[in-house]
Amino acid sequence: SAVISQKPSRDICQRGTSLTIQCQVDSQVTMMFWYRQQPGQSLTLIATANQGSEATYESGFVIDKFPISRPNLTFSTLTVSNLSPEDSSIYLCSVVPRSNSGYTFGSGTRLTVV
Amino acid sequence: AQSVTQPDIHITVSEGASLELRCNYSYGATPYLFWYVQSPGQGLQLLLKYFSGDTLVQGIKGFEAEFKRSQSSFNLRKPSVHWSDAAEYFCAVGDFSGAGSYQLTFGKGTKLSVIP
């Protein structure tokens, strides 16, 4: 199965700033996704990262707040912009390998906004 | 739209006891079902998955799950719980048919506590 390297693993940011999270996969994958897990909650899909085109956002998530890039089949970034304390969450990258064997998750980025 | 219900928010069992975590799903086509475990401060680890075939699926760490189409259920079981199994467990449904979006929908999770 695919191995994901997600960076940073955690960060503490000032409100009003931005954080960019990187997701690097060791093999080409079919799909890449970004999820948010708010404290004590389940995972919510933010968007599907599309290679070479704009990401597909779920209801309640917008590109201005969560810009996503996917320049190739193994790499994506998620930026959380104009941070507020409500953005404090774990953000996870997920991929579907070309084998279609299931979803693999990165270890997550724990963001705290102060 | 697909959805997943985990009726139990928190379950406490004694070490060595058996465990069953419930999961019900709603999905219009053949479901692709997953169980993940998340230890505190960690990412998600796949325990097992069901795509097709045998409805009793074996996973890692001694877990198994049974797909029951008539009940729209995919309950997770373990015959003897270990203290290290204390974690949060998420059931999820996805679409690998090729016609769908491959999105994964999660239940709200069940937190498992283990009494020594």
PDB file of C-alpha atoms in Angstrom:
ATOM      1  CA  SER A   1       0.000   0.000   0.000  1.00  0.00           C
ATOM      2  CA  ALA A   2       1.028   3.619  -0.430  1.00  0.00           C
ATOM      3  CA  VAL A   3       3.127   5.310   2.229  1.00  0.00           C
ATOM      4  CA  ILE A   4       2.307   8.928   3.003  1.00  0.00           C
ATOM      5  CA  SER A   5       4.612  11.518   4.487  1.00  0.00           C
ATOM      6  CA  GLN A   6       2.623  14.421   5.900  1.00  0.00           C
ATOM      7  CA  LYS A   7       4.362  17.525   7.206  1.00  0.00           C
ATOM      8  CA  PRO A   8       4.379  19.216   9.622  1.00  0.00           C
ATOM      9  CA  SER A   9       3.095  16.807  12.229  1.00  0.00           C
ATOM     10  CA  ARG A  10       2.000  19.679  14.428  1.00  0.00           C
ATOM     11  CA  ASP A  11       2.200  23.439  14.593  1.00  0.00           C
ATOM     12  CA  ILE A  12       1.083  26.341  16.725  1.00  0.00           C
ATOM     13  CA  CYS A  13       0.148  29.407  14.681  1.00  0.00           C
ATOM     14  CA  GLN A  14      -0.929  32.955  15.396  1.00  0.00           C
ATOM     15  CA  ARG A  15      -4.408  33.987  14.344  1.00  0.00           C
ATOM     16  CA  GLY A  16      -4.478  35.727  11.006  1.00  0.00           C
ATOM     17  CA  THR A  17      -1.537  33.781   9.609  1.00  0.00           C
ATOM     18  CA  SER A  18      -1.583  30.738   7.302  1.00  0.00           C
ATOM     19  CA  LEU A  19      -0.267  27.205   7.486  1.00  0.00           C
ATOM     20  CA  THR A  20       0.633  25.023   4.529  1.00  0.00           C
ATOM     21  CA  ILE A  21       0.557  21.267   4.971  1.00  0.00           C
ATOM     22  CA  GLN A  22       2.362  18.932   2.609  1.00  0.00           C
ATOM     23  CA  CYS A  23       1.387  15.412   1.596  1.00  0.00           C
ATOM     24  CA  GLN A  24       3.965  13.305  -0.241  1.00  0.00           C
ATOM     25  CA  VAL A  25       3.174   9.780  -1.415  1.00  0.00           C
ATOM     26  CA  ASP A  26       5.770   7.166  -2.351  1.00  0.00           C
ATOM     27  CA  SER A  27       3.851   6.057  -5.448  1.00  0.00           C
ATOM     28  CA  GLN A  28       1.418   7.446  -7.969  1.00  0.00           C
ATOM     29  CA  VAL A  29      -2.124   7.449  -6.681  1.00  0.00           C
ATOM     30  CA  THR A  30      -5.538   7.731  -8.248  1.00  0.00           C
ATOM     31  CA  MET A  31      -7.116  10.121  -5.791  1.00  0.00           C
ATOM     32  CA  MET A  32      -5.970  12.451  -3.034  1.00  0.00           C
ATOM     33  CA  PHE A  33      -8.201  13.938  -0.378  1.00  0.00           C
ATOM     34  CA  TRP A  34      -7.935  16.344   2.522  1.00  0.00           C
ATOM     35  CA  TYR A  35      -9.921  15.814   5.718  1.00  0.00           C
ATOM     36  CA  ARG A  36     -10.426  17.847   8.869  1.00  0.00           C
ATOM     37  CA  GLN A  37     -10.977  16.360  12.293  1.00  0.00           C
ATOM     38  CA  GLN A  38     -12.126  18.896  14.830  1.00  0.00           C
ATOM     39  CA  PRO A  39     -11.497  18.158  18.522  1.00  0.00           C
ATOM     40  CA  GLY A  40     -13.537  15.169  19.659  1.00  0.00           C
ATOM     41  CA  GLN A  41     -15.201  14.836  16.265  1.00  0.00           C
ATOM     42  CA  SER A  42     -15.145  12.517  13.290  1.00  0.00           C
ATOM     43  CA  LEU A  43     -13.479  13.257   9.980  1.00  0.00           C
ATOM     44  CA  THR A  44     -15.011  15.637   7.485  1.00  0.00           C
ATOM     45  CA  LEU A  45     -13.932  15.777   3.871  1.00  0.00           C
ATOM     46  CA  ILE A  46     -12.635  19.208   2.880  1.00  0.00           C
ATOM     47  CA  ALA A  47     -11.885  18.580  -0.770  1.00  0.00           C
ATOM     48  CA  THR A  48     -10.621  16.248  -3.449  1.00  0.00           C
ATOM     49  CA  ALA A  49      -7.240  17.342  -4.777  1.00  0.00           C
ATOM     50  CA  ASN A  50      -7.257  17.089  -8.573  1.00  0.00           C
ATOM     51  CA  GLN A  51      -4.003  16.809 -10.457  1.00  0.00           C
ATOM     52  CA  GLY A  52      -3.438  19.776 -12.701  1.00  0.00           C
ATOM     53  CA  SER A  53      -6.780  21.437 -11.986  1.00  0.00           C
ATOM     54  CA  GLU A  54      -8.727  23.131  -9.231  1.00  0.00           C
ATOM     55  CA  ALA A  55      -9.705  21.052  -6.235  1.00  0.00           C
ATOM     56  CA  THR A  56     -13.304  19.958  -5.717  1.00  0.00           C
ATOM     57  CA  TYR A  57     -14.586  21.382  -2.443  1.00  0.00           C
ATOM     58  CA  GLU A  58     -17.295  20.012  -0.216  1.00  0.00           C
ATOM     59  CA  SER A  59     -20.143  22.119   1.057  1.00  0.00           C
ATOM     60  CA  GLY A  60     -18.958  24.552   3.673  1.00  0.00           C
ATOM     61  CA  PHE A  61     -15.362  24.687   2.449  1.00  0.00           C
ATOM     62  CA  VAL A  62     -14.092  27.329   0.024  1.00  0.00           C
ATOM     63  CA  ILE A  63     -10.943  27.792  -1.983  1.00  0.00           C
ATOM     64  CA  ASP A  64     -10.089  31.157  -0.441  1.00  0.00           C
ATOM     65  CA  LYS A  65      -9.896  29.599   3.006  1.00  0.00           C
ATOM     66  CA  PHE A  66      -8.442  26.207   2.005  1.00  0.00           C
ATOM     67  CA  PRO A  67      -6.392  26.557  -1.186  1.00  0.00           C
ATOM     68  CA  ILE A  68      -5.114  23.216  -2.433  1.00  0.00           C
ATOM     69  CA  SER A  69      -2.482  22.350  -4.963  1.00  0.00           C
ATOM     70  CA  ARG A  70      -1.707  19.051  -6.645  1.00  0.00           C
ATOM     71  CA  PRO A  71       1.050  19.551  -9.197  1.00  0.00           C
ATOM     72  CA  ASN A  72       1.594  15.829  -9.844  1.00  0.00           C
ATOM     73  CA  LEU A  73       0.335  12.358  -8.955  1.00  0.00           C
ATOM     74  CA  THR A  74       2.336  12.040  -5.734  1.00  0.00           C
ATOM     75  CA  PHE A  75       2.181  15.441  -4.034  1.00  0.00           C
ATOM     76  CA  SER A  76      -0.404  17.855  -2.677  1.00  0.00           C
ATOM     77  CA  THR A  77      -0.554  20.800  -0.335  1.00  0.00           C
ATOM     78  CA  LEU A  78      -3.362  22.210   1.758  1.00  0.00           C
ATOM     79  CA  THR A  79      -3.149  25.766   3.052  1.00  0.00           C
ATOM     80  CA  VAL A  80      -5.376  26.921   5.883  1.00  0.00           C
ATOM     81  CA  SER A  81      -5.582  30.685   5.503  1.00  0.00           C
ATOM     82  CA  ASN A  82      -6.418  33.576   7.812  1.00  0.00           C
ATOM     83  CA  LEU A  83      -6.307  31.324  10.825  1.00  0.00           C
ATOM     84  CA  SER A  84      -8.715  31.613  13.722  1.00  0.00           C
ATOM     85  CA  PRO A  85      -8.991  29.464  16.858  1.00  0.00           C
ATOM     86  CA  GLU A  86     -11.885  27.600  15.208  1.00  0.00           C
ATOM     87  CA  ASP A  87      -9.379  26.186  12.715  1.00  0.00           C
ATOM     88  CA  SER A  88      -7.626  24.267  15.472  1.00  0.00           C
ATOM     89  CA  SER A  89      -8.006  20.689  14.264  1.00  0.00           C
ATOM     90  CA  ILE A  90      -6.175  17.714  12.897  1.00  0.00           C
ATOM     91  CA  TYR A  91      -5.826  17.829   9.123  1.00  0.00           C
ATOM     92  CA  LEU A  92      -5.283  14.539   7.315  1.00  0.00           C
ATOM     93  CA  CYS A  93      -4.253  13.659   3.811  1.00  0.00           C
ATOM     94  CA  SER A  94      -5.720  10.500   2.308  1.00  0.00           C
ATOM     95  CA  VAL A  95      -4.984   8.689  -0.935  1.00  0.00           C
ATOM     96  CA  VAL A  96      -6.440   5.913  -3.039  1.00  0.00           C
ATOM     97  CA  PRO A  97      -3.587   3.903  -4.563  1.00  0.00           C
ATOM     98  CA  ARG A  98      -3.738   2.779  -8.175  1.00  0.00           C
ATOM     99  CA  SER A  99      -4.383  -0.737  -6.908  1.00  0.00           C
ATOM    100  CA  ASN A 100      -7.725   0.552  -5.574  1.00  0.00           C
ATOM    101  CA  SER A 101      -6.995  -1.390  -2.419  1.00  0.00           C
ATOM    102  CA  GLY A 102      -8.496   1.145  -0.110  1.00  0.00           C
ATOM    103  CA  TYR A 103      -7.740   4.453   1.476  1.00  0.00           C
ATOM    104  CA  THR A 104      -4.457   5.229   3.173  1.00  0.00           C
ATOM    105  CA  PHE A 105      -4.139   8.115   5.595  1.00  0.00           C
ATOM    106  CA  GLY A 106      -1.231  10.266   6.561  1.00  0.00           C
ATOM    107  CA  SER A 107      -0.387  10.642  10.229  1.00  0.00           C
ATOM    108  CA  GLY A 108      -2.085  14.017  10.342  1.00  0.00           C
ATOM    109  CA  THR A 109      -1.147  17.586  11.176  1.00  0.00           C
ATOM    110  CA  ARG A 110      -2.303  18.871  14.533  1.00  0.00           C
ATOM    111  CA  LEU A 111      -2.889  22.609  14.223  1.00  0.00           C
ATOM    112  CA  THR A 112      -3.394  24.868  17.221  1.00  0.00           C
ATOM    113  CA  VAL A 113      -4.285  28.502  16.602  1.00  0.00           C
ATOM    114  CA  VAL A 114      -3.580  30.972  19.385  1.00  0.00           C
TER     115      VAL A 114
ATOM    116  CA  ALA B   1     -26.048  10.256  -0.222  1.00  0.00           C
ATOM    117  CA  GLN B   2     -24.085   7.758   1.765  1.00  0.00           C
ATOM    118  CA  SER B   3     -24.076   7.856   5.557  1.00  0.00           C
ATOM    119  CA  VAL B   4     -22.695   5.866   8.462  1.00  0.00           C
ATOM    120  CA  THR B   5     -24.122   5.508  11.958  1.00  0.00           C
ATOM    121  CA  GLN B   6     -22.172   4.316  14.950  1.00  0.00           C
ATOM    122  CA  PRO B   7     -24.788   4.182  17.703  1.00  0.00           C
ATOM    123  CA  ASP B   8     -22.354   3.841  20.594  1.00  0.00           C
ATOM    124  CA  ILE B   9     -20.329   6.930  21.445  1.00  0.00           C
ATOM    125  CA  HIS B  10     -18.352   5.305  24.253  1.00  0.00           C
ATOM    126  CA  ILE B  11     -17.934   1.671  25.291  1.00  0.00           C
ATOM    127  CA  THR B  12     -16.057   0.332  28.295  1.00  0.00           C
ATOM    128  CA  VAL B  13     -15.006  -3.309  28.523  1.00  0.00           C
ATOM    129  CA  SER B  14     -12.776  -5.317  30.813  1.00  0.00           C
ATOM    130  CA  GLU B  15      -9.524  -6.666  29.491  1.00  0.00           C
ATOM    131  CA  GLY B  16     -10.073 -10.163  28.147  1.00  0.00           C
ATOM    132  CA  ALA B  17     -13.745  -9.609  27.471  1.00  0.00           C
ATOM    133  CA  SER B  18     -15.251  -9.780  24.025  1.00  0.00           C
ATOM    134  CA  LEU B  19     -16.061  -6.678  22.027  1.00  0.00           C
ATOM    135  CA  GLU B  20     -18.571  -5.706  19.383  1.00  0.00           C
ATOM    136  CA  LEU B  21     -18.748  -2.220  17.888  1.00  0.00           C
ATOM    137  CA  ARG B  22     -21.828  -1.468  15.842  1.00  0.00           C
ATOM    138  CA  CYS B  23     -21.933   0.203  12.461  1.00  0.00           C
ATOM    139  CA  ASN B  24     -24.903   0.798  10.168  1.00  0.00           C
ATOM    140  CA  TYR B  25     -24.614   2.337   6.750  1.00  0.00           C
ATOM    141  CA  SER B  26     -26.828   3.844   4.115  1.00  0.00           C
ATOM    142  CA  TYR B  27     -25.657   3.513   0.552  1.00  0.00           C
ATOM    143  CA  GLY B  28     -27.422   3.134  -2.779  1.00  0.00           C
ATOM    144  CA  ALA B  29     -25.081   0.645  -4.389  1.00  0.00           C
ATOM    145  CA  THR B  30     -22.647  -2.038  -3.309  1.00  0.00           C
ATOM    146  CA  PRO B  31     -20.881  -0.559  -0.307  1.00  0.00           C
ATOM    147  CA  TYR B  32     -17.176  -0.592   0.267  1.00  0.00           C
ATOM    148  CA  LEU B  33     -16.816  -0.694   4.039  1.00  0.00           C
ATOM    149  CA  PHE B  34     -13.903   0.059   6.313  1.00  0.00           C
ATOM    150  CA  TRP B  35     -12.960   0.109   9.962  1.00  0.00           C
ATOM    151  CA  TYR B  36     -10.191   2.415  11.143  1.00  0.00           C
ATOM    152  CA  VAL B  37      -8.615   2.865  14.543  1.00  0.00           C
ATOM    153  CA  GLN B  38      -7.162   6.079  15.898  1.00  0.00           C
ATOM    154  CA  SER B  39      -5.037   6.170  19.010  1.00  0.00           C
ATOM    155  CA  PRO B  40      -4.805   9.499  20.865  1.00  0.00           C
ATOM    156  CA  GLY B  41      -2.823  12.041  18.877  1.00  0.00           C
ATOM    157  CA  GLN B  42      -2.304   9.626  16.010  1.00  0.00           C
ATOM    158  CA  GLY B  43      -3.507   9.246  12.452  1.00  0.00           C
ATOM    159  CA  LEU B  44      -5.864   6.561  11.187  1.00  0.00           C
ATOM    160  CA  GLN B  45      -4.872   2.940  10.831  1.00  0.00           C
ATOM    161  CA  LEU B  46      -6.900   0.596   8.648  1.00  0.00           C
ATOM    162  CA  LEU B  47      -8.125  -2.454  10.585  1.00  0.00           C
ATOM    163  CA  LEU B  48     -10.001  -4.177   7.795  1.00  0.00           C
ATOM    164  CA  LYS B  49     -12.096  -3.604   4.725  1.00  0.00           C
ATOM    165  CA  TYR B  50     -14.928  -5.264   2.822  1.00  0.00           C
ATOM    166  CA  PHE B  51     -15.224  -4.958  -0.929  1.00  0.00           C
ATOM    167  CA  SER B  52     -16.957  -8.194  -1.956  1.00  0.00           C
ATOM    168  CA  GLY B  53     -16.921 -11.951  -1.393  1.00  0.00           C
ATOM    169  CA  ASP B  54     -16.875 -13.557   2.030  1.00  0.00           C
ATOM    170  CA  THR B  55     -18.979 -11.477   4.364  1.00  0.00           C
ATOM    171  CA  LEU B  56     -16.763 -12.245   7.352  1.00  0.00           C
ATOM    172  CA  VAL B  57     -13.607 -10.211   7.044  1.00  0.00           C
ATOM    173  CA  GLN B  58     -10.454 -10.717   9.048  1.00  0.00           C
ATOM    174  CA  GLY B  59      -8.285  -7.766   9.909  1.00  0.00           C
ATOM    175  CA  ILE B  60      -5.207  -6.872  11.851  1.00  0.00           C
ATOM    176  CA  LYS B  61      -4.766  -7.090  15.624  1.00  0.00           C
ATOM    177  CA  GLY B  62      -7.271  -9.954  15.903  1.00  0.00           C
ATOM    178  CA  PHE B  63     -10.275  -7.938  14.707  1.00  0.00           C
ATOM    179  CA  GLU B  64     -12.969  -9.197  12.390  1.00  0.00           C
ATOM    180  CA  ALA B  65     -16.132  -7.717  10.934  1.00  0.00           C
ATOM    181  CA  GLU B  66     -19.234  -9.185   9.372  1.00  0.00           C
ATOM    182  CA  PHE B  67     -21.116  -7.577   6.502  1.00  0.00           C
ATOM    183  CA  LYS B  68     -24.862  -8.119   6.693  1.00  0.00           C
ATOM    184  CA  ARG B  69     -26.598  -6.638   3.707  1.00  0.00           C
ATOM    185  CA  SER B  70     -30.094  -7.315   5.070  1.00  0.00           C
ATOM    186  CA  GLN B  71     -29.334  -5.283   8.157  1.00  0.00           C
ATOM    187  CA  SER B  72     -27.094  -2.698   6.458  1.00  0.00           C
ATOM    188  CA  SER B  73     -24.541  -3.440   9.139  1.00  0.00           C
ATOM    189  CA  PHE B  74     -20.801  -3.972   9.367  1.00  0.00           C
ATOM    190  CA  ASN B  75     -20.084  -4.659  13.028  1.00  0.00           C
ATOM    191  CA  LEU B  76     -16.550  -4.995  14.328  1.00  0.00           C
ATOM    192  CA  ARG B  77     -15.684  -7.770  16.764  1.00  0.00           C
ATOM    193  CA  LYS B  78     -12.791  -9.032  18.808  1.00  0.00           C
ATOM    194  CA  PRO B  79     -13.006 -12.114  21.025  1.00  0.00           C
ATOM    195  CA  SER B  80     -10.622 -10.900  23.725  1.00  0.00           C
ATOM    196  CA  VAL B  81      -9.759  -7.248  24.211  1.00  0.00           C
ATOM    197  CA  HIS B  82      -6.282  -6.109  25.232  1.00  0.00           C
ATOM    198  CA  TRP B  83      -5.529  -2.888  27.107  1.00  0.00           C
ATOM    199  CA  SER B  84      -3.710  -1.606  24.024  1.00  0.00           C
ATOM    200  CA  ASP B  85      -6.983  -1.699  22.079  1.00  0.00           C
ATOM    201  CA  ALA B  86      -8.193   1.405  23.916  1.00  0.00           C
ATOM    202  CA  ALA B  87      -8.667   3.939  21.128  1.00  0.00           C
ATOM    203  CA  GLU B  88     -11.303   5.483  18.910  1.00  0.00           C
ATOM    204  CA  TYR B  89     -12.813   3.352  16.173  1.00  0.00           C
ATOM    205  CA  PHE B  90     -14.330   4.714  12.996  1.00  0.00           C
ATOM    206  CA  CYS B  91     -16.542   2.916  10.520  1.00  0.00           C
ATOM    207  CA  ALA B  92     -16.590   4.313   6.995  1.00  0.00           C
ATOM    208  CA  VAL B  93     -18.198   3.687   3.614  1.00  0.00           C
ATOM    209  CA  GLY B  94     -16.680   4.548   0.250  1.00  0.00           C
ATOM    210  CA  ASP B  95     -17.297   4.056  -3.443  1.00  0.00           C
ATOM    211  CA  PHE B  96     -14.698   2.166  -5.486  1.00  0.00           C
ATOM    212  CA  SER B  97     -17.037   1.291  -8.307  1.00  0.00           C
ATOM    213  CA  GLY B  98     -15.307   3.642 -10.697  1.00  0.00           C
ATOM    214  CA  ALA B  99     -18.541   5.496 -11.298  1.00  0.00           C
ATOM    215  CA  GLY B 100     -18.438   7.277  -7.970  1.00  0.00           C
ATOM    216  CA  SER B 101     -16.206   9.920  -6.508  1.00  0.00           C
ATOM    217  CA  TYR B 102     -14.190   7.606  -4.227  1.00  0.00           C
ATOM    218  CA  GLN B 103     -15.214   9.780  -1.293  1.00  0.00           C
ATOM    219  CA  LEU B 104     -15.089   8.204   2.130  1.00  0.00           C
ATOM    220  CA  THR B 105     -17.864   8.960   4.623  1.00  0.00           C
ATOM    221  CA  PHE B 106     -17.153   8.367   8.295  1.00  0.00           C
ATOM    222  CA  GLY B 107     -19.298   7.592  11.275  1.00  0.00           C
ATOM    223  CA  LYS B 108     -18.875   9.727  14.374  1.00  0.00           C
ATOM    224  CA  GLY B 109     -16.692   7.121  16.020  1.00  0.00           C
ATOM    225  CA  THR B 110     -16.837   4.917  19.100  1.00  0.00           C
ATOM    226  CA  LYS B 111     -14.384   5.485  21.898  1.00  0.00           C
ATOM    227  CA  LEU B 112     -13.260   2.262  23.523  1.00  0.00           C
ATOM    228  CA  SER B 113     -11.998   2.216  27.090  1.00  0.00           C
ATOM    229  CA  VAL B 114     -10.474  -0.939  28.555  1.00  0.00           C
ATOM    230  CA  ILE B 115     -10.510  -1.697  32.263  1.00  0.00           C
ATOM    231  CA  PRO B 116      -7.442  -3.649  33.416  1.00  0.00           C
TER     232      PRO B 116
END
